[in-house]
Tab-separated table of C-alpha atoms in Angstrom:
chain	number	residue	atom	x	y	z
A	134	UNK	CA	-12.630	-27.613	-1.680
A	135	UNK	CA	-15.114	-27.523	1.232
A	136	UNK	CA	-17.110	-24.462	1.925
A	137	UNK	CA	-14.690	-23.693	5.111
A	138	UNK	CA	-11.791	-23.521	2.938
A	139	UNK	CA	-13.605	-21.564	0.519
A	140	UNK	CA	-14.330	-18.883	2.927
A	141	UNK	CA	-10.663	-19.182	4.229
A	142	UNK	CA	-9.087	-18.802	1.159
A	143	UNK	CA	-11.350	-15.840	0.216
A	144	UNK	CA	-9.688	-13.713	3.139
A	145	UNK	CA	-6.160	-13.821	2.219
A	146	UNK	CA	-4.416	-11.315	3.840
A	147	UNK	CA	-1.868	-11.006	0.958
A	148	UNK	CA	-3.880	-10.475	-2.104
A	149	UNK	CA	-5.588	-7.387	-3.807
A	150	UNK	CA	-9.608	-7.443	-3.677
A	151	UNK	CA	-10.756	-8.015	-7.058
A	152	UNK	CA	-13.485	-5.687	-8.506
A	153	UNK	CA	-15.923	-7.767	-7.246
A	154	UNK	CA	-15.220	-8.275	-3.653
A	155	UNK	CA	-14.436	-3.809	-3.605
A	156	UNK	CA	-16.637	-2.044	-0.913
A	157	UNK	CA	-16.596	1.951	-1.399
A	158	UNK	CA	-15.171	2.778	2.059
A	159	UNK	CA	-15.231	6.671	1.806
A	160	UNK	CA	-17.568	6.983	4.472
A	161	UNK	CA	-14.888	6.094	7.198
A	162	UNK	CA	-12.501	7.314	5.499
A	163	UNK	CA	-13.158	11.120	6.191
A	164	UNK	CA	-14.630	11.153	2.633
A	165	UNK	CA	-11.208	9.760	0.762
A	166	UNK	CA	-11.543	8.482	-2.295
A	167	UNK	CA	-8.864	7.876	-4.807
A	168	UNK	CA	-9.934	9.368	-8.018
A	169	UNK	CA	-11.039	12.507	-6.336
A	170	UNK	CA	-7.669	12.680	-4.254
A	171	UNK	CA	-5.070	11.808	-6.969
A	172	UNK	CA	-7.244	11.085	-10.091
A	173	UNK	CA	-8.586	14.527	-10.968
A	174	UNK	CA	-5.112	16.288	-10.842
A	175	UNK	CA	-4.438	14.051	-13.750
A	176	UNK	CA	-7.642	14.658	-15.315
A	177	UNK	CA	-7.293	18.356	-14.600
A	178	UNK	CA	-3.484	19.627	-14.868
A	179	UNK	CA	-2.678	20.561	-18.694
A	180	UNK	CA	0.744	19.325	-17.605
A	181	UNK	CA	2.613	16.296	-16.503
A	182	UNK	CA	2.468	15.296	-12.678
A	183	UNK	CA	4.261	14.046	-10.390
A	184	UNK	CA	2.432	13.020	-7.275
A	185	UNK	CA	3.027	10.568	-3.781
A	186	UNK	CA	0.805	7.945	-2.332
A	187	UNK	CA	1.147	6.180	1.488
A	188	UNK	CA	-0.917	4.593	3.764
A	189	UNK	CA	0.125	1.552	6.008
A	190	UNK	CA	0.838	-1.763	4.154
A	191	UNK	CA	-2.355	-3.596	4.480
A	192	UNK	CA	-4.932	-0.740	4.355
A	193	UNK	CA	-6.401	-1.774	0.803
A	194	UNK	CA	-3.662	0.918	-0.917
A	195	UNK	CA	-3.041	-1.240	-3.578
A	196	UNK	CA	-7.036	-2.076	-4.181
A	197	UNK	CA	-7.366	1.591	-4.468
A	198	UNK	CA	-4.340	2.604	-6.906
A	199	UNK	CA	-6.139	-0.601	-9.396
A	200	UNK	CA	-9.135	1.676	-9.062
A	201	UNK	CA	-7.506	4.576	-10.052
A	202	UNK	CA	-6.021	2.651	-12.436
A	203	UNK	CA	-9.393	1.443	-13.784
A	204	UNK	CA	-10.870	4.700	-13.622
A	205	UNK	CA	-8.312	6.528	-15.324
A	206	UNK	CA	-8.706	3.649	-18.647
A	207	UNK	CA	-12.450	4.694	-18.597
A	208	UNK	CA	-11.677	8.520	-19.223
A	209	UNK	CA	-8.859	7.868	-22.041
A	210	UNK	CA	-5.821	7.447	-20.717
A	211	UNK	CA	-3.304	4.767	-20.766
A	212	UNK	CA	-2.092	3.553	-17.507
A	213	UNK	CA	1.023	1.311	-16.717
A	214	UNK	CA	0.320	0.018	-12.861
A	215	UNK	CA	3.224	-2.203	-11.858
A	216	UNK	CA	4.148	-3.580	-8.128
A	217	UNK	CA	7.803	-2.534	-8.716
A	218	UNK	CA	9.069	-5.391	-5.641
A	219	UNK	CA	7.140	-8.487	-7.610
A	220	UNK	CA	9.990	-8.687	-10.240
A	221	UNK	CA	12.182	-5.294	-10.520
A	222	UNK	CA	13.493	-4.317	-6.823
A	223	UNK	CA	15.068	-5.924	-3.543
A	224	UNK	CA	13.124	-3.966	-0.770
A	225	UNK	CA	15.798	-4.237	1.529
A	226	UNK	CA	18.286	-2.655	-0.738
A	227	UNK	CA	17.052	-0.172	-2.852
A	228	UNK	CA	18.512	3.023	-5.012
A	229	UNK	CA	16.970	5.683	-7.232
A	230	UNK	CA	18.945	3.950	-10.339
A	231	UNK	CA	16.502	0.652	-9.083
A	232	UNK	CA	13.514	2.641	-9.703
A	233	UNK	CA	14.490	4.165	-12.844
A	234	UNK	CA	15.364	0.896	-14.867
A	235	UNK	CA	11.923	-0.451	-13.419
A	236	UNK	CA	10.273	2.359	-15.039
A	237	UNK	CA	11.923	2.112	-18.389
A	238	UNK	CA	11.848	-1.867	-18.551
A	239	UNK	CA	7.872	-1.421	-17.830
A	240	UNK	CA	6.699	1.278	-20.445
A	241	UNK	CA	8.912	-0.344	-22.768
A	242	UNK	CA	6.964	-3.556	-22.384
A	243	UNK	CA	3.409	-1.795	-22.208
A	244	UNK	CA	4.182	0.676	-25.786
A	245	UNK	CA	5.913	-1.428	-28.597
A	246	UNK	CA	7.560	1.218	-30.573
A	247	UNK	CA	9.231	-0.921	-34.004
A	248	UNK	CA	10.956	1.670	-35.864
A	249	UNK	CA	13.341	4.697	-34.146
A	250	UNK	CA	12.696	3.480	-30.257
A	251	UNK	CA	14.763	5.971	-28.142
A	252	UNK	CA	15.011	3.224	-25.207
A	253	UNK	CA	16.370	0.395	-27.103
A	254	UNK	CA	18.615	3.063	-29.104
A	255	UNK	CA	20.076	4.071	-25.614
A	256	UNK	CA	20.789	0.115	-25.024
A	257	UNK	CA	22.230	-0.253	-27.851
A	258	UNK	CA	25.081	2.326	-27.600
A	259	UNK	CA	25.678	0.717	-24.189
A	260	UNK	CA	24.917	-3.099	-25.052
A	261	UNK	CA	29.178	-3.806	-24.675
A	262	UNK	CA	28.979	-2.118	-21.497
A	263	UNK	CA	26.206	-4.692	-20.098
A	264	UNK	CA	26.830	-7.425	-22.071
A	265	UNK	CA	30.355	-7.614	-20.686
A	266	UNK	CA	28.586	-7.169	-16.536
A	267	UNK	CA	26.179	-9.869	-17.617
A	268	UNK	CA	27.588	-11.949	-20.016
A	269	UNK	CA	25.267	-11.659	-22.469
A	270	UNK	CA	26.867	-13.259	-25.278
A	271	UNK	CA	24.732	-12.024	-28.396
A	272	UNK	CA	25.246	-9.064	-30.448
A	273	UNK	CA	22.193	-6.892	-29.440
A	274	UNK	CA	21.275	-5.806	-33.489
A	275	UNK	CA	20.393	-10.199	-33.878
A	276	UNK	CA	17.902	-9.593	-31.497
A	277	UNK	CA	14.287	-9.541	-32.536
A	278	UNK	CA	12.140	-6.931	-30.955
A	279	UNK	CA	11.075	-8.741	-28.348
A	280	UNK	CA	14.147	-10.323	-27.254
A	281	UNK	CA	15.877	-6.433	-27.490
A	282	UNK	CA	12.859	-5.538	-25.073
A	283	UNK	CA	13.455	-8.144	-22.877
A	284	UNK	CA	16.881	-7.102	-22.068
A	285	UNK	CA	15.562	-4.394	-19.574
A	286	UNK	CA	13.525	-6.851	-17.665
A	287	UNK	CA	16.775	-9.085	-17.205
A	288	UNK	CA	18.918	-6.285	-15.762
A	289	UNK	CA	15.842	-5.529	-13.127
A	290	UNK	CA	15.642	-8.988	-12.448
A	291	UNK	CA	19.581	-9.013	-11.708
A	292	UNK	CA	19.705	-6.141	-9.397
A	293	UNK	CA	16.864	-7.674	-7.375
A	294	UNK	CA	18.349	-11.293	-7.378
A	295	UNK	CA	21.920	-11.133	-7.678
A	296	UNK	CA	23.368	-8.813	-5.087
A	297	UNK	CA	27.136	-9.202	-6.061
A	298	UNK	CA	25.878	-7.727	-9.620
A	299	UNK	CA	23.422	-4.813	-8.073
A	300	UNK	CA	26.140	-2.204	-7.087
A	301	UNK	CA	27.953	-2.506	-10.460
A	302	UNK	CA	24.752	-2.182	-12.791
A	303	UNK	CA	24.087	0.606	-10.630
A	304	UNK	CA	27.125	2.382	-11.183
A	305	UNK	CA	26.915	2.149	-14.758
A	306	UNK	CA	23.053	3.189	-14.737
A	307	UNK	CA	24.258	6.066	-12.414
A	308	UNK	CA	27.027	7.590	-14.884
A	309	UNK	CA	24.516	7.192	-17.571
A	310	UNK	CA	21.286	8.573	-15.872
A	311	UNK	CA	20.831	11.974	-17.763
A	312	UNK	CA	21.371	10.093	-20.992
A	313	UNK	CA	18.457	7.616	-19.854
A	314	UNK	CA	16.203	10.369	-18.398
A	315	UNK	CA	15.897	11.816	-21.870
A	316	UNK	CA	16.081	8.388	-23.776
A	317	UNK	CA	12.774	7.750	-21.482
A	318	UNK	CA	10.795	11.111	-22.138
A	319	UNK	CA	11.928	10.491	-25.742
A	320	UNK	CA	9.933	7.210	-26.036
A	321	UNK	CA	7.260	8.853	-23.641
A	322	UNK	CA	6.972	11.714	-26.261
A	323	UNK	CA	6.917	9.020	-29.511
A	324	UNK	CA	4.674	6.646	-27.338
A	325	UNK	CA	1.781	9.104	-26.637
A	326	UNK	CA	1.615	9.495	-30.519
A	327	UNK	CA	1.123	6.277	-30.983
A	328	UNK	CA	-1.096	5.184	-27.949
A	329	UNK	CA	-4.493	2.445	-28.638
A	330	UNK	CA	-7.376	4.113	-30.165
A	331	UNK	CA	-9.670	5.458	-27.222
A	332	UNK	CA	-6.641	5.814	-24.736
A	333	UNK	CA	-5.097	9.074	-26.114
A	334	UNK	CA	-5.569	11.388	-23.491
A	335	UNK	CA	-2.272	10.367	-22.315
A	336	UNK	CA	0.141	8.266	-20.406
A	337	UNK	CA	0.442	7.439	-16.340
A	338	UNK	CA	2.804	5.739	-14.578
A	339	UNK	CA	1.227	4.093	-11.222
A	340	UNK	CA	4.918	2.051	-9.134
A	341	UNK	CA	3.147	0.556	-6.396
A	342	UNK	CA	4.739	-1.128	-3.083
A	343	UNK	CA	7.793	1.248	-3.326
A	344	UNK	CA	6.335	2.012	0.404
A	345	UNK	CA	7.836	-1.945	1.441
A	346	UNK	CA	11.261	-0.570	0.651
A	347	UNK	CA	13.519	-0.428	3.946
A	348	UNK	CA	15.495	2.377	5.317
A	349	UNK	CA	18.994	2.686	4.539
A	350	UNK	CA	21.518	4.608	7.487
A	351	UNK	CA	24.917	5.135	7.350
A	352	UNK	CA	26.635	7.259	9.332
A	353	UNK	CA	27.643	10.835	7.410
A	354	UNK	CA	25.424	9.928	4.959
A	355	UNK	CA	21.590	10.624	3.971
A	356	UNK	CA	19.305	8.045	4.021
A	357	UNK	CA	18.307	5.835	0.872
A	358	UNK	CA	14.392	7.403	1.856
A	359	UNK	CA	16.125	10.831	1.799
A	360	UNK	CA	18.066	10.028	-1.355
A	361	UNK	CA	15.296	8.629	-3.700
A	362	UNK	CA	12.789	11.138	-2.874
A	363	UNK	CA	14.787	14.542	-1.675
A	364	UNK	CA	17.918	14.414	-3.701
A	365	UNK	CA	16.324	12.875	-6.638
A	366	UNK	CA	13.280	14.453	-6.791
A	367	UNK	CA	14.018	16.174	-10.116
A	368	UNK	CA	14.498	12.881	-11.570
A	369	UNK	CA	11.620	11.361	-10.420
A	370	UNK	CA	9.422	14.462	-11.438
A	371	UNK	CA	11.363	14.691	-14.577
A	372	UNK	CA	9.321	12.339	-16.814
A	373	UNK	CA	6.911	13.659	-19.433
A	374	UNK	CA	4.022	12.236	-18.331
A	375	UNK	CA	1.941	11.654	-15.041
A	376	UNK	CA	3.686	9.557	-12.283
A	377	UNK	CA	2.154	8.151	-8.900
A	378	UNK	CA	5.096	7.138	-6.824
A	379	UNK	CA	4.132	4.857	-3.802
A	380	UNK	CA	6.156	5.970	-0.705
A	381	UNK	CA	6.940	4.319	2.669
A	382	UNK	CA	4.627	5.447	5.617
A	383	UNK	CA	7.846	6.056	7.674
A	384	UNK	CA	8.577	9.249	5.450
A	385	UNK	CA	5.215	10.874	5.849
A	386	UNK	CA	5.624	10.248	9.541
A	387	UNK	CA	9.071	11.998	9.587
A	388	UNK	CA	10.908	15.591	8.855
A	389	UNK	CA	11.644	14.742	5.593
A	390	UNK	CA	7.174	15.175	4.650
A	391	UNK	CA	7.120	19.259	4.946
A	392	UNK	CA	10.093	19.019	1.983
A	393	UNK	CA	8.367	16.464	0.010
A	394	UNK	CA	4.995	18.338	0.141
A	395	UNK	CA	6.976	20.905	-1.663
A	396	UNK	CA	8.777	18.757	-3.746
A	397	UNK	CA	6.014	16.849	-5.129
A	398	UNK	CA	2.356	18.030	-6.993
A	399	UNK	CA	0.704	15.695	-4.307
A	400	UNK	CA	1.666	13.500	-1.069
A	401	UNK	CA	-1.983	11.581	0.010
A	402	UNK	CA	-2.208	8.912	2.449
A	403	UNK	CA	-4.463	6.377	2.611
A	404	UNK	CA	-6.689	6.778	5.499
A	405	UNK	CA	-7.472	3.917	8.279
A	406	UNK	CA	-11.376	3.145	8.368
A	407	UNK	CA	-13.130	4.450	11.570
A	408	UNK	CA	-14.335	1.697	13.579
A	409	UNK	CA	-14.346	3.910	16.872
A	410	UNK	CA	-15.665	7.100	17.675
A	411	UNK	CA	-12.547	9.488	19.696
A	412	UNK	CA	-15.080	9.051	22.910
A	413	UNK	CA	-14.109	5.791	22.762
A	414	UNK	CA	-17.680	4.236	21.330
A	415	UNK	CA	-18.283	2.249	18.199
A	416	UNK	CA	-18.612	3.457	15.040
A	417	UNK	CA	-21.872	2.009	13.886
A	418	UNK	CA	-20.809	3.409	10.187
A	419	UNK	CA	-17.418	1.764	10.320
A	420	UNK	CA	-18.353	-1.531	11.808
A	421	UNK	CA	-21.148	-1.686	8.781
A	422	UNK	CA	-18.807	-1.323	6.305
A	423	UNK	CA	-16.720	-4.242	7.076
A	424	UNK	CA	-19.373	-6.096	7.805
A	425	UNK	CA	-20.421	-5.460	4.156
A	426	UNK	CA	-17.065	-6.103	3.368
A	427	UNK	CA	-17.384	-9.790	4.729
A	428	UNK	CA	-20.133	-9.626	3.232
A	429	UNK	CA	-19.398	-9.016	-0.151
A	430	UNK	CA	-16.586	-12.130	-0.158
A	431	UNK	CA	-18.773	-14.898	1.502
A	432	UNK	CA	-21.927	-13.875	-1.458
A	433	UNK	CA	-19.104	-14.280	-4.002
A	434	UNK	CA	-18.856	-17.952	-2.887
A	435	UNK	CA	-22.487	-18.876	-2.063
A	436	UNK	CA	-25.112	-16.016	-3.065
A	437	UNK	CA	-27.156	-17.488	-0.064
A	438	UNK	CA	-24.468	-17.282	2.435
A	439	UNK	CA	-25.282	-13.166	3.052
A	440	UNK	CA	-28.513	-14.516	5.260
A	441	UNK	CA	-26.621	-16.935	7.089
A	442	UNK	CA	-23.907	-14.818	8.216
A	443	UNK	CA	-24.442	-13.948	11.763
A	444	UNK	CA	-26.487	-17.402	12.511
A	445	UNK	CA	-28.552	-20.251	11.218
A	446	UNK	CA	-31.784	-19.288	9.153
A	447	UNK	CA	-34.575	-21.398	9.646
A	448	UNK	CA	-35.746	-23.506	6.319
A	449	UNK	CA	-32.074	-22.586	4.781
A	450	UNK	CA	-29.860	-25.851	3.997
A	451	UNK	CA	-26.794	-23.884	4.621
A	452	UNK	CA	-24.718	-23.579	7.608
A	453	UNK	CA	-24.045	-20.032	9.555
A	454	UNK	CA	-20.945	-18.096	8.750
A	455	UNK	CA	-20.676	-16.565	12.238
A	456	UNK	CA	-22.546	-18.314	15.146
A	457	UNK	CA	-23.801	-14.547	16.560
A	458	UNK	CA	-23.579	-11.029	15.561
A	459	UNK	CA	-21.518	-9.726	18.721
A	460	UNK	CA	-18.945	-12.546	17.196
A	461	UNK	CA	-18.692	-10.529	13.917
A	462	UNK	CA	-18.921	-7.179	15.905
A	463	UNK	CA	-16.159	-8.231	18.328
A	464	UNK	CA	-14.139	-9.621	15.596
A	465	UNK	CA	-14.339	-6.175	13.138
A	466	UNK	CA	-13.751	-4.020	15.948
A	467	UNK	CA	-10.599	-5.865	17.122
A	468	UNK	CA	-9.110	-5.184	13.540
A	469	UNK	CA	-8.838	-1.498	14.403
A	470	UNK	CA	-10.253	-0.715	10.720
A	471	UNK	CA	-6.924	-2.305	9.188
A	472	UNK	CA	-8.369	-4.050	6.463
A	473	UNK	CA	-4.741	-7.110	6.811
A	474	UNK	CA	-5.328	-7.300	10.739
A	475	UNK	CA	-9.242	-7.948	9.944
A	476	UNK	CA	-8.379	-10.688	6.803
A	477	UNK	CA	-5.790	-12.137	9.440
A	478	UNK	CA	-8.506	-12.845	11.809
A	479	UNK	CA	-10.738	-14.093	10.151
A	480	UNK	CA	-8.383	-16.493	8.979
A	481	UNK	CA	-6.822	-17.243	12.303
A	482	UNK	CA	-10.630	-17.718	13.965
A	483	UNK	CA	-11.081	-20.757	10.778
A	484	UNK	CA	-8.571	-22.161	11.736
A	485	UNK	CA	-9.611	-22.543	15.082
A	486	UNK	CA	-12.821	-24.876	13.890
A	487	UNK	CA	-13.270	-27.766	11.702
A	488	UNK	CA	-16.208	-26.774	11.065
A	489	UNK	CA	-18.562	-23.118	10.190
A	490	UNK	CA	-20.368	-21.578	12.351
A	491	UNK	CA	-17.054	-19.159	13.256
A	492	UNK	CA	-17.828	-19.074	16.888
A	493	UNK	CA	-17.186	-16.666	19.856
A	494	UNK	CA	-14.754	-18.682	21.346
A	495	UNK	CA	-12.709	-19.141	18.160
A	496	UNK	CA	-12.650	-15.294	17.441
A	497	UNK	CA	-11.353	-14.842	21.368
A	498	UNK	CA	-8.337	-17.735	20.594
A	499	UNK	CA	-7.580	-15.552	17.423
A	500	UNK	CA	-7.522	-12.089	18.917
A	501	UNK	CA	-5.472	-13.318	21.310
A	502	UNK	CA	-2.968	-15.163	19.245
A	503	UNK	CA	-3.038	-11.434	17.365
A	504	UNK	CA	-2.805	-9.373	20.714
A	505	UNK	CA	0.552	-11.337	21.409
A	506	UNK	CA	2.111	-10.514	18.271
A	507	UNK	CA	1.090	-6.866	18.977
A	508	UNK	CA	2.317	-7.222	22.476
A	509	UNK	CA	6.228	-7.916	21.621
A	510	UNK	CA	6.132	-5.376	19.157
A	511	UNK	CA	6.252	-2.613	21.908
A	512	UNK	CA	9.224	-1.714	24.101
A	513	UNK	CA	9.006	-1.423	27.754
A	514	UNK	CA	9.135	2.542	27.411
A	515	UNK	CA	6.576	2.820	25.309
A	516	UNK	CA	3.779	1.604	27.124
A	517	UNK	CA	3.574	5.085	28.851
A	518	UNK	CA	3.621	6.611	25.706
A	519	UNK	CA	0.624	4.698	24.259
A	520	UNK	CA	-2.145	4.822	27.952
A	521	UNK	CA	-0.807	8.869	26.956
A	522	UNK	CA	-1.703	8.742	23.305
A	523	UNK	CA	-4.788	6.986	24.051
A	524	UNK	CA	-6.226	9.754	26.864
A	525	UNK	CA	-5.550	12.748	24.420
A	526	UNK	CA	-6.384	10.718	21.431
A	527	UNK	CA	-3.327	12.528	20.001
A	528	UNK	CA	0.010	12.321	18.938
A	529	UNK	CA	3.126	14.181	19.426
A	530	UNK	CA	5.939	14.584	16.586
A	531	UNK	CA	9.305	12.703	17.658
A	532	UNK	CA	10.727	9.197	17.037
A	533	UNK	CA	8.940	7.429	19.635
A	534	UNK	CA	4.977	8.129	18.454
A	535	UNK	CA	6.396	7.685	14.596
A	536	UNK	CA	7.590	4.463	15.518
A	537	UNK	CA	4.331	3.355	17.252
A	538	UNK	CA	2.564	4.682	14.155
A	539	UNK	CA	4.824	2.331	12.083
A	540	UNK	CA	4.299	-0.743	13.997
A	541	UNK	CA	0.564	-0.105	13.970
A	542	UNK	CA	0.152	0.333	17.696
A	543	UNK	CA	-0.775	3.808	17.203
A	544	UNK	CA	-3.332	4.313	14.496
A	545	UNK	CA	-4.001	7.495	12.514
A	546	UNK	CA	-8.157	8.616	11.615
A	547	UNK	CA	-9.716	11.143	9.993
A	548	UNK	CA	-12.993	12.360	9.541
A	549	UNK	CA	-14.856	15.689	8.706
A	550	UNK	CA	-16.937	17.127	11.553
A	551	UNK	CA	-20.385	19.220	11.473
A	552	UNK	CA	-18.612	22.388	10.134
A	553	UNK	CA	-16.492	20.541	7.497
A	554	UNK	CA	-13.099	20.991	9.640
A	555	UNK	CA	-10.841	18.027	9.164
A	556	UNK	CA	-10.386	16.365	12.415
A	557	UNK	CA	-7.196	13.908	12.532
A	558	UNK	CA	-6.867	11.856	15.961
A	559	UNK	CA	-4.795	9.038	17.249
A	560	UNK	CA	-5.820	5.868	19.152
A	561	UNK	CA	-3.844	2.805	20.067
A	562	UNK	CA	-4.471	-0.395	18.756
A	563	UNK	CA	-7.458	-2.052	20.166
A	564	UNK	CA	-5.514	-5.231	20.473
A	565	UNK	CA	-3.051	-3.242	22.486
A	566	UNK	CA	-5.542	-2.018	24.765
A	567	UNK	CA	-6.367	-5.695	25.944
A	568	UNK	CA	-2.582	-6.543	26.987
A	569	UNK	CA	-1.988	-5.859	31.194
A	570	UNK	CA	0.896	-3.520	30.580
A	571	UNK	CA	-1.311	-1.067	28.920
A	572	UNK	CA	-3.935	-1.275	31.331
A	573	UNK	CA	-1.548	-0.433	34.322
A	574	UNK	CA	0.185	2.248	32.139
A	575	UNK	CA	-3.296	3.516	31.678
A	576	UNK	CA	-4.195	3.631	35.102
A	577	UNK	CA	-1.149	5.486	36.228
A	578	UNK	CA	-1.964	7.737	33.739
A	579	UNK	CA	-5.629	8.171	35.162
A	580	UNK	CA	-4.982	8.310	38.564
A	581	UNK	CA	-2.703	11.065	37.870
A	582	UNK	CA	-5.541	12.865	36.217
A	583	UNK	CA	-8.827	12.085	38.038
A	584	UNK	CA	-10.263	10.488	35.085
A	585	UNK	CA	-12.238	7.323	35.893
A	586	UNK	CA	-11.355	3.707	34.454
């Protein structure tokens, strides 16, 4: 592989940064950091928690939560991290029963318990019941251990494959969901006796990219969002251990967050990084970090490559990443401080060369590939909404700023001022700001004010 498709493949959009390639980002963050937001109520409570995570898909959640996860190892505990859509759930189509079952099949898996296992116990009383759904031909007690264990992992991987099967496992996991709940915090109870030596300070649960799941609506009805987290919140707080649910953005942004504040020991989100100042100006801070964070992935391929990245070095055999430093400036700064839109231009500006140096011109095709996407994403209505948004660097509560907040044309910061207050602002998109529509809506808006272009 040539060094271009090295440093191509490096930014995938898709995957979690390994430990290597991790930049501390607190900084422009407004000083969040993941152990200190949702680690030390673990550390700290005498008592099992049950606590929320959000953030938009493609902020570097998921790189944080394996921190935490990592973290949490080092001070005793035994963690089971899972991403619950890779093998367990259909994100379109998703109940509380769906979440459940992925729980059980995963500490199951994670804490072989031989002798007196509550979980396999509480299959085996109901093995008729699923053999006959599945058709599962075996009696369950000429199963080894492993192939008993497995058994879980095949129902999860039926409801999120076979549809026509989903609604009737659920009904049976439904009419048998108290019976599980305890079967669970029985083998949680047994399991936390029997933990690896050094990782005895208990068990947590970390479900990750529950936030992809879809909402559900049907008339006269509550909302699958409103179901899992509201109505079942007992459940889902109901295990004896600690728990870090992963929850869709759209329900933080939404009427149903002031009732899961209370519901829950925790609800954090997972702040954007600060590559603007509210004035408007660049954050200097912000625009270092992900220039570190480039950074960090191009050494991890050529050591060497860190001089070389915004131009040629003289007496250096090794071409320039970026032909300029405005390039890599422009380029970080068009990502808003989402860490996907800032992988997915990278990638889109390589793939506008055949060969490195990354040049100017290539970073202008790929922001404006980007800026079109962006562009249909946003209904005739609400360009108004956003030239508004952007002037008052604020948002209001309804449907109309929460979807703009989904879609990522709005975008949420935070940061802690001279006297320690929390400020939280809103700004639109930088790649928004570029498209004619929000440039007239903007000037509309100004003329109406005074306030200059």
């Amino acid at each position: 592989m040539d060094l271009l498709a090295e440093i191509y493949n490096s930014f995938n959009p898709f995957e979690t940064a390994s430990k290597e390639a991790y930049v501390d980002c607190r900084e422009v963050r407004g000083n969040w950091e993941v152990y200190q937001e949702l680690g030390k109520k673990v550390v700290l409570s005498n008592h099992a928690t049950c606590q929320l995570c959000s953030g938009h898909r493609g902020t570097g959640k998921s790189t944080e939560l394996l921190r935490l996860k990592e973290n949490l190892e080092g001070r005793g505990y035994f963690v089971v991290y899972f991403a619950v859509d890779d093998q367990d759930i259909e994100p379109e189509d998703v109940e509380y029963a769906d979440i459940l079952m992925a729980c059980t099949r995963h500490l199951v898996e994670a804490v072989k318990i031989e002798q007196h296992n509550p979980l396999l116990e509480w299959m085996k009383s109901r093995w008729e019941s699923f053999n006959d759904l599945m058709q599962m031909e075996v009696s369950f007690e000429k199963l080894n251990l492993e192939q008993q264990i497995s058994q879980f992992s095949k129902i999860t991987a039926t409801i999120k494959a076979v549809p026509d099967m989903r609604r009737e496992i659920r009904q049976k996991i439904n009419a048998n969901t108290p019976s599980l709940v305890k079967a669970l915090n029985d083998f949680i109870l047994q399991a936390q006796k029997s933990l690896p030596k050094g990782k005895n300070n208990g068990l947590v649960i970390i479900v990750d990219n529950l936030d992809r799941i879809v909402e559900i609506k049907e008339e006269g009805r509550p909302s699958n969002y409103e179901e899992i987290y509201l109505n079942r919140s007992e459940m889902l707080r109901g295990l004896k251990c600690h728990v870090l649910y992963t929850v869709p953005i759209d329900v933080v942004y939404s009427d149903l967050a002031t009732n899961l504040d209370s519901s829950y020991h925790n609800l954090e989100v997972v702040p954007m990084m600060m590559v603007r100042n509210p004035n408007g100006d660049a954050n200097e801070t912000g625009l270092k970090k992900l220039r570190e964070l480039i950074c960090q992935r191009v050494k991890l391929i050529e050591p060497k490559l860190e001089k070389t990245l915004e131009g040629k070095v003289k007496g250096l055999d090794l071409p320039a990443v970026f032909d300029s430093p405005e390039t890599l400036k422009q380029l970080c700064l068009m990502s808003g401080g989402h860490m996907r839109d800032l992988m997915k231009l990278i990638q889109s500006a390589i793939e506008q060369v055949d060969q490195l140096p990354i040049t100017s011109k290539a970073v202008k095709l790929a922001i404006e590939k980007a800026r079109e996407t962006y562009r249909k994403g946003v209904q005739e209505h609400h360009w108004d909404i956003l030239a508004e948004a952007n002037s008052c660097k604020d948002k209001k509560d309804d449907k109309e700023h929460l979807r703009l907040l989904r879609n990522r044309s709005l975008l949420e910061y935070r940061y802690y001022d001279d006297n320690d207050s929390l400020q939280i602002w809103c700004d639109v998109h930088p790649l928004i700001e570029g498209t004619p529509k929000f440039k007239d809506a903007l000037s509309k808006i100004q003329s109406v004010t005074g306030t200059a272009l």
